[in-house]
Short mmCIF file of C-alpha atoms and ligand atoms in Angstrom, two decimals:
data_model
loop_
_atom_site.label_atom_id
_atom_site.label_comp_id
_atom_site.label_asym_id
_atom_site.label_seq_id
_atom_site.Cartn_x
_atom_site.Cartn_y
_atom_site.Cartn_z
CA MET A 10 7.62 -0.22 27.20
CA LYS A 11 5.44 1.48 24.60
CA ILE A 12 3.55 -0.50 21.99
CA TYR A 13 2.00 0.67 18.74
CA GLN A 14 0.09 -1.31 16.16
CA ALA A 15 -1.40 -0.93 12.72
CA ASN A 16 -4.12 -2.85 10.94
CA ILE A 17 -3.00 -2.78 7.31
CA VAL A 18 -5.79 -2.67 4.73
CA PRO A 19 -5.75 -3.03 0.93
CA LEU A 20 -5.26 -0.12 -1.43
CA ASN A 21 -5.54 -0.32 -5.22
CA ASP A 22 -6.83 -3.89 -4.81
CA GLN A 23 -9.51 -3.39 -7.49
CA VAL A 24 -6.89 -2.63 -10.14
CA ILE A 25 -3.99 -4.87 -9.11
CA GLY A 26 -6.03 -8.04 -8.65
CA THR A 27 -5.10 -8.85 -5.08
CA ALA A 28 -6.10 -7.40 -1.71
CA ALA A 29 -2.97 -7.12 0.39
CA HIS A 30 -3.53 -6.92 4.14
CA GLY A 31 -1.72 -7.52 7.37
CA THR A 32 -0.55 -6.14 10.68
CA ALA A 33 2.36 -4.22 12.12
CA LEU A 34 3.56 -4.05 15.69
CA PHE A 35 6.08 -1.54 17.01
CA THR A 36 7.61 -2.04 20.44
CA VAL A 37 9.73 0.67 22.02
CA ASN A 38 11.69 -0.87 24.86
CA GLY A 39 14.68 0.85 26.38
CA GLY A 40 17.00 1.82 23.58
CA SER A 41 15.46 -0.22 20.84
CA LEU A 42 12.50 -0.24 18.52
CA THR A 43 11.32 -3.69 17.47
CA ILE A 44 9.26 -3.81 14.29
CA ASN A 45 7.13 -6.81 13.35
CA ILE A 46 5.20 -6.74 10.09
CA GLU A 47 3.22 -9.61 8.62
CA MET A 48 1.55 -9.33 5.22
CA PHE A 49 -0.81 -11.59 3.31
CA ASP A 50 -2.02 -11.64 -0.31
CA THR A 51 0.54 -9.20 -1.64
CA PRO A 52 1.73 -9.62 -5.25
CA ALA A 53 3.74 -12.86 -5.04
CA ASN A 54 7.47 -13.43 -5.40
CA LEU A 55 8.20 -9.73 -5.32
CA GLN A 56 10.21 -7.35 -3.20
CA HIS A 57 7.93 -4.91 -1.38
CA TRP A 58 9.02 -1.46 -0.30
CA GLU A 59 7.50 -0.57 3.08
CA HIS A 60 7.85 2.57 5.19
CA PHE A 61 6.12 4.79 7.59
CA HIS A 62 4.92 8.04 6.08
CA GLY A 63 3.92 11.22 7.86
CA PHE A 64 4.04 14.98 8.11
CA PRO A 65 7.25 16.57 9.43
CA ASP A 66 5.17 19.34 11.04
CA GLY A 67 3.48 16.87 13.38
CA LYS A 68 0.10 16.86 11.66
CA PRO A 69 -1.45 13.40 12.06
CA ALA A 70 -1.26 11.31 8.90
CA GLU A 71 -4.30 9.42 7.69
CA ILE A 72 -4.54 6.46 5.35
CA ALA A 73 -5.22 7.07 1.67
CA THR A 74 -8.38 5.63 0.18
CA ALA A 75 -9.83 5.60 -3.35
CA ALA A 76 -10.85 9.22 -2.66
CA GLN A 77 -7.19 10.20 -3.12
CA ASP A 78 -7.29 9.20 -6.80
CA VAL A 79 -7.59 12.86 -7.74
CA ASN A 80 -6.78 12.34 -11.43
CA HIS A 81 -9.37 9.54 -11.66
CA ASP A 82 -7.12 7.08 -13.49
CA GLY A 83 -8.24 4.27 -11.20
CA PHE A 84 -4.99 4.15 -9.23
CA VAL A 85 -3.94 5.86 -6.01
CA ASP A 86 -0.27 6.44 -6.76
CA LEU A 87 2.48 7.48 -4.37
CA PRO A 88 2.24 11.27 -5.00
CA GLU A 89 -1.54 11.13 -4.54
CA THR A 90 -1.13 9.68 -1.03
CA GLY A 91 0.81 12.76 0.06
CA ALA A 92 -2.20 14.98 0.70
CA VAL A 93 -3.44 12.81 3.58
CA SER A 94 -0.38 10.72 4.45
CA GLY A 95 2.55 13.11 4.12
CA THR A 96 5.96 12.03 2.94
CA THR A 97 8.06 8.86 3.05
CA MET A 98 9.98 8.82 6.33
CA VAL A 99 11.49 5.57 7.63
CA PRO A 100 12.02 2.39 5.59
CA PHE A 101 11.33 -1.09 6.92
CA ASN A 102 14.29 -2.71 5.21
CA ASP A 103 17.57 -4.16 6.46
CA ALA A 104 18.65 -0.91 8.17
CA PRO A 105 15.74 1.42 9.02
CA HIS A 106 17.97 3.74 11.08
CA GLU A 107 19.99 4.60 7.95
CA MET A 108 16.81 5.98 6.37
CA ASP A 109 18.02 5.07 2.90
CA ILE A 110 14.75 4.73 0.98
CA PRO A 111 15.49 3.65 -2.61
CA ASN A 112 17.25 0.29 -2.43
CA ASP A 113 16.80 -3.46 -2.72
CA ALA A 114 16.91 -4.36 0.97
CA TYR A 115 13.17 -4.80 1.52
CA PRO A 116 11.34 -8.06 2.21
CA VAL A 117 10.30 -10.37 -0.61
CA SER A 118 6.93 -12.11 -0.68
CA ASP A 119 6.67 -15.85 -1.20
CA ALA A 120 4.60 -17.68 -3.85
CA ASN A 121 1.46 -17.08 -1.75
CA GLY A 122 2.12 -13.37 -1.41
CA TYR A 123 3.10 -13.75 2.22
CA PHE A 124 6.01 -12.18 4.02
CA ALA A 125 7.04 -11.50 7.58
CA TYR A 126 9.51 -8.83 8.58
CA THR A 127 11.17 -8.42 11.96
CA LYS A 128 13.84 -5.88 12.80
CA VAL A 129 15.32 -4.51 16.01
CA VAL A 130 16.45 -0.93 15.44
CA PRO A 131 18.77 1.12 17.67
CA LEU A 132 16.50 3.98 18.67
CA ALA A 133 19.27 6.53 19.29
CA ALA A 134 20.66 6.06 15.78
CA LEU A 135 17.20 6.26 14.23
CA SER A 136 16.26 9.39 16.22
CA LYS A 137 19.53 11.05 15.23
CA LYS A 138 19.00 10.35 11.55
CA PHE A 139 15.36 11.35 11.81
CA LYS A 140 16.33 14.69 13.36
CA GLU A 141 18.92 15.29 10.61
CA THR A 142 16.27 14.70 8.00
CA PHE A 143 13.13 16.23 9.50
CA ASN A 144 14.54 18.50 12.23
CA ASP A 145 12.60 16.53 14.84
CA SER A 146 13.91 13.60 16.86
CA ASP A 147 10.45 12.39 17.91
CA LEU A 148 9.21 9.60 15.66
CA GLU A 149 5.62 10.20 16.85
CA LEU A 150 4.53 6.82 15.59
CA ASP A 151 0.92 7.46 16.56
CA LYS A 152 0.81 10.25 13.97
CA ARG A 153 2.15 8.03 11.15
CA VAL A 154 0.82 5.55 8.64
CA ILE A 155 2.54 2.46 7.25
CA TYR A 156 2.61 1.82 3.51
CA ILE A 157 3.37 -1.37 1.62
CA HIS A 158 4.24 -0.92 -2.06
CA GLY A 159 4.93 -2.90 -5.19
CA VAL A 160 3.20 -4.68 -8.06
CA THR A 161 4.62 -7.05 -10.63
CA ASP A 162 5.61 -5.66 -14.02
CA ASP A 163 2.74 -7.46 -15.73
CA VAL A 164 0.24 -5.06 -14.13
CA THR A 165 -0.47 -2.41 -16.74
CA LEU A 166 -0.16 1.04 -15.24
CA PRO A 167 -1.51 4.03 -17.19
CA GLU A 168 0.95 6.81 -18.00
CA THR A 169 -0.88 9.01 -15.52
CA VAL A 170 0.44 6.87 -12.65
CA ALA A 171 3.35 8.76 -11.10
CA GLY A 172 5.85 8.13 -8.34
CA ALA A 173 9.00 6.68 -9.91
CA VAL A 174 12.01 7.16 -7.60
CA GLY A 175 15.38 7.25 -9.34
CA HIS A 176 15.58 4.12 -11.47
CA TYR A 177 12.76 2.49 -9.51
CA SER A 178 9.57 2.40 -11.53
CA THR A 179 6.01 3.17 -10.54
CA HIS A 180 5.53 -0.61 -10.27
CA VAL A 181 7.92 -0.56 -7.30
CA THR A 182 6.34 2.44 -5.58
CA LEU A 183 2.64 1.86 -6.25
CA PRO A 184 0.94 1.58 -2.83
CA ILE A 185 -0.83 -1.74 -2.26
CA ALA A 186 -1.77 -1.49 1.42
CA VAL A 187 -1.84 1.07 4.20
CA GLY A 188 -2.52 1.22 7.92
CA LYS A 189 -2.80 3.90 10.56
CA ILE A 190 -0.42 3.41 13.47
CA THR A 191 -2.03 3.75 16.88
CA ALA A 192 -0.66 3.57 20.41
CA LEU A 193 -1.78 0.52 22.36
CA ASN A 194 -0.68 1.79 25.76
CU1 CU B 23 6.28 4.05 1.50
#
């Protein structure tokens, strides 16, 4: 059994008015990957996209900080995270192994901004899909970072904030918390 964890810290908290934080635990046991994510103080009553991000070439991803706000608009948007965190890889939604990123199958926070997410994923299916997408079957979780996204529509985002995906707005994709995944054993 191999266990990974992430301490998830706030991002963009100064401009969105809440400091989202939490933890993630990843347990690889036999043929399955069990994901447990618990988040506090996220924007309330809202669906939150969450994924691990990383570099397909195996370079270790690092968490974005305010330093990644390269256009100095006050927000670290999704494209700005790419320099240190790489690209969106695997979603933590209802079917991570399908690696279908833009959809409405992500967890929804309660009135206190809390949500908990648990999913058992068939590792063979996820590795197969991961290899199809990134030409590498090794998830290399200890080289990835987890992102939580999403602010309510009443948060005013400047036009310089980028990162809309299809019909999903920058409110959906704005990062609100991030954590580096590390191996526990
Ligand atoms: Cu993401």
